[in-house]
GROMACS .gro file of C-alpha atoms in nm:
model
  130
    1UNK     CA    1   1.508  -1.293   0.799
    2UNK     CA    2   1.271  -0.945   0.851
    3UNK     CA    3   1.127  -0.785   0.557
    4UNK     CA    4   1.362  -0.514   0.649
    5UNK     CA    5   1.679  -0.700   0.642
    6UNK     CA    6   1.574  -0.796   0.289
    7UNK     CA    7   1.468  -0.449   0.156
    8UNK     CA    8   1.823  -0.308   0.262
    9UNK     CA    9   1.967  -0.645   0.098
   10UNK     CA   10   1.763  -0.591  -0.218
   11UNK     CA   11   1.872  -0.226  -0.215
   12UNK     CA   12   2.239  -0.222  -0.136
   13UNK     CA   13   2.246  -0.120   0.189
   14UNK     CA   14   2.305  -0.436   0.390
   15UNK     CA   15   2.543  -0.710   0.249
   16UNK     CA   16   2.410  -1.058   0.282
   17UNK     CA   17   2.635  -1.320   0.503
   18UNK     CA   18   2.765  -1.577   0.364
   19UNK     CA   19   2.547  -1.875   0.545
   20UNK     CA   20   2.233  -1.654   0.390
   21UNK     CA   21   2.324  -1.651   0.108
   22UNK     CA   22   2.429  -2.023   0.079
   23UNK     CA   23   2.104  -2.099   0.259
   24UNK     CA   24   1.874  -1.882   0.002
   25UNK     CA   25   2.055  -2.070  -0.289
   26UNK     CA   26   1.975  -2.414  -0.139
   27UNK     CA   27   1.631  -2.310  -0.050
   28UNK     CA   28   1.585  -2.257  -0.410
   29UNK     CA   29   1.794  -2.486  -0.589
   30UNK     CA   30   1.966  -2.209  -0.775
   31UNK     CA   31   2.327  -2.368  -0.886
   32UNK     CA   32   2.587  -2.084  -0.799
   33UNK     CA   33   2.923  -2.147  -0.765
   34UNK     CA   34   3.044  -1.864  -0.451
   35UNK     CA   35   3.457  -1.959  -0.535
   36UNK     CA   36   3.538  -1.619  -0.521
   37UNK     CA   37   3.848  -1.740  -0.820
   38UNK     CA   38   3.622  -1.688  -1.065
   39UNK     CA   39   3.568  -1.341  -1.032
   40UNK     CA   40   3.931  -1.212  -0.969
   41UNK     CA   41   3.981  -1.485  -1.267
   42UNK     CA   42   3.712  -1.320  -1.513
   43UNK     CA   43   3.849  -0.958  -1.414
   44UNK     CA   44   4.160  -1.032  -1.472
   45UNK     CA   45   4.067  -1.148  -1.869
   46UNK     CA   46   3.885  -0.806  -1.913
   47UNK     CA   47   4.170  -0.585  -1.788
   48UNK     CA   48   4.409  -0.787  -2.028
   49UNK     CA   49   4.131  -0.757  -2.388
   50UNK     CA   50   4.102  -0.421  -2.278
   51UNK     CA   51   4.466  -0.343  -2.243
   52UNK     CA   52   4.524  -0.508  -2.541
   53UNK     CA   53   4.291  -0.343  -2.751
   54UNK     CA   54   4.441   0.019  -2.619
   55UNK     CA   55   4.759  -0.084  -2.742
   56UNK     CA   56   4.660  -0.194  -3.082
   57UNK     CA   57   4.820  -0.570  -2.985
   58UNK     CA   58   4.567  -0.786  -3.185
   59UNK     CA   59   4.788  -1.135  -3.149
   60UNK     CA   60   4.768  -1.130  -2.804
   61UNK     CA   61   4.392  -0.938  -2.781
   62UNK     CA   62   4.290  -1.279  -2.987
   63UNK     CA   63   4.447  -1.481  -2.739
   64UNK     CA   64   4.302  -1.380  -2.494
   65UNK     CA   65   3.950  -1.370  -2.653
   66UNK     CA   66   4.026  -1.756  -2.711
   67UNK     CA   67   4.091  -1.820  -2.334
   68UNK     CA   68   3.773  -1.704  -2.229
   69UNK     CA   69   3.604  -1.847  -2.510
   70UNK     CA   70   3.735  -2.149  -2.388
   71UNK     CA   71   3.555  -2.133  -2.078
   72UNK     CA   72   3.285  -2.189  -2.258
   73UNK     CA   73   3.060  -1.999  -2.027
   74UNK     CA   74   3.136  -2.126  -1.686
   75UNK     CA   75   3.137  -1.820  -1.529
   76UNK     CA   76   2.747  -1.761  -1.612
   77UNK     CA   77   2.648  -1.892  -1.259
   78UNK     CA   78   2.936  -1.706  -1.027
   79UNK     CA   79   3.052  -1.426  -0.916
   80UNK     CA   80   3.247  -1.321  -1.242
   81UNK     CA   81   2.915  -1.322  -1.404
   82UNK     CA   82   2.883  -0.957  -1.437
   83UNK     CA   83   3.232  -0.924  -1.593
   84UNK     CA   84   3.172  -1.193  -1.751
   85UNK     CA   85   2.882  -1.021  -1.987
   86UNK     CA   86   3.124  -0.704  -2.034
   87UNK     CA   87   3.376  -0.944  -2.183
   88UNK     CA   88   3.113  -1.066  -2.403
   89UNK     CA   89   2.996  -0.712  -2.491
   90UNK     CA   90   3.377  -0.582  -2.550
   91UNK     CA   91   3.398  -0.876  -2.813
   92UNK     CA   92   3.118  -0.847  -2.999
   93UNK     CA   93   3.125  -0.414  -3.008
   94UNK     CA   94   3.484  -0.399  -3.072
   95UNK     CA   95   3.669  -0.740  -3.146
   96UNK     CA   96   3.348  -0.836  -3.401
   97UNK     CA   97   3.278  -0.457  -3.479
   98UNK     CA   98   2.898  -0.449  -3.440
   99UNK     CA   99   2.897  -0.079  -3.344
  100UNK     CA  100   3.190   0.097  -3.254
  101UNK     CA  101   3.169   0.469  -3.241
  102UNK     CA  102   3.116   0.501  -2.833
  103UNK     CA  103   3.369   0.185  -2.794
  104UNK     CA  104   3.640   0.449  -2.597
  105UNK     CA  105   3.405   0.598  -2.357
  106UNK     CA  106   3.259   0.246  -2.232
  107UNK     CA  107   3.629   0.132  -2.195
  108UNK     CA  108   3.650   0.412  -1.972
  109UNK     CA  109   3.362   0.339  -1.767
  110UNK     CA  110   3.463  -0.007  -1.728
  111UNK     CA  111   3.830   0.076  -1.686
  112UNK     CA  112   3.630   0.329  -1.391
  113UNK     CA  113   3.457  -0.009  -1.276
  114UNK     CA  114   3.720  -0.198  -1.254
  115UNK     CA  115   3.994  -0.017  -1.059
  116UNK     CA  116   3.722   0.205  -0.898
  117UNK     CA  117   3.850   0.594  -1.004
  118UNK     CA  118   3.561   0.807  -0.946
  119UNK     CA  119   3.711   1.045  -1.143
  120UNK     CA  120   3.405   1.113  -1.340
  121UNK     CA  121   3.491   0.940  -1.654
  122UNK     CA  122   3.856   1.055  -1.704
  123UNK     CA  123   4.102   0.751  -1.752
  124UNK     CA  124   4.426   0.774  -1.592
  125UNK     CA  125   4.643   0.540  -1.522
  126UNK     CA  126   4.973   0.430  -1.495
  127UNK     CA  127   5.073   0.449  -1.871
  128UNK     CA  128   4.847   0.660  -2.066
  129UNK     CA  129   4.560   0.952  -2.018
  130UNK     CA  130   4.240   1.022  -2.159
   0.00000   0.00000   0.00000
């Protein structure tokens, strides 16, 4: 691999194919589990807390907080890692009310992550608009 194939890696230009990538994790011994499941699997738990919190539904907001603490942090080493930590952040902001006063915009941004609007911070979607 040239230094300049992994500069545009590093910087987001160039994605990294799949036999890379499985190579660079055996080259290192870094466990990583590249089941894409666990991504679509981790997303799909932060659409539903989220959802759940907008609609004031605690029962089944609890629920789910139980699945994924359940998991007991399998998803630390794949791809739903990143969604992963927002779950955990959503929980302990909100669920556990650490802090609380910016709570709405961040669901916005992640809401804005998640289903990709663009729309510079304004939620809109299917049922309700900010």
């Amino acid at each position: 691999m040239s230094k300049g194939n992994l500069s545009e890696m590093e910087n987001g230009i160039r994605m990294m194919k799949k036999d890379v990538f499985d190579r660079f994790l055996h080259q290192y011994d870094i466990q990583f589990d590249t089941d894409l499941n666990r991504f679509f699997e981790m997303k799909e738990i932060l659409i539903q807390i989220v959802d759940c919190f907008l609609r004031f539904d605690k029962k089944k907001q609890e629920k789910v907080r139980e699945h994924f603490e359940a998991l007991e942090g399998n998803w630390k080493n794949t791809y739903g890692c990143f969604i992963g930590e927002l779950i955990q952040y959503f929980i302990q902001i909100v669920m556990d009310h650490q802090k609380g006063d910016e709570m709405f915009h961040s669901l916005v941004l992640i809401e804005n992550c998640l289903y990709g609007t663009g729309n510079g911070g304004k939620m809109e979607s299917a049922t309700w608009k900010y």
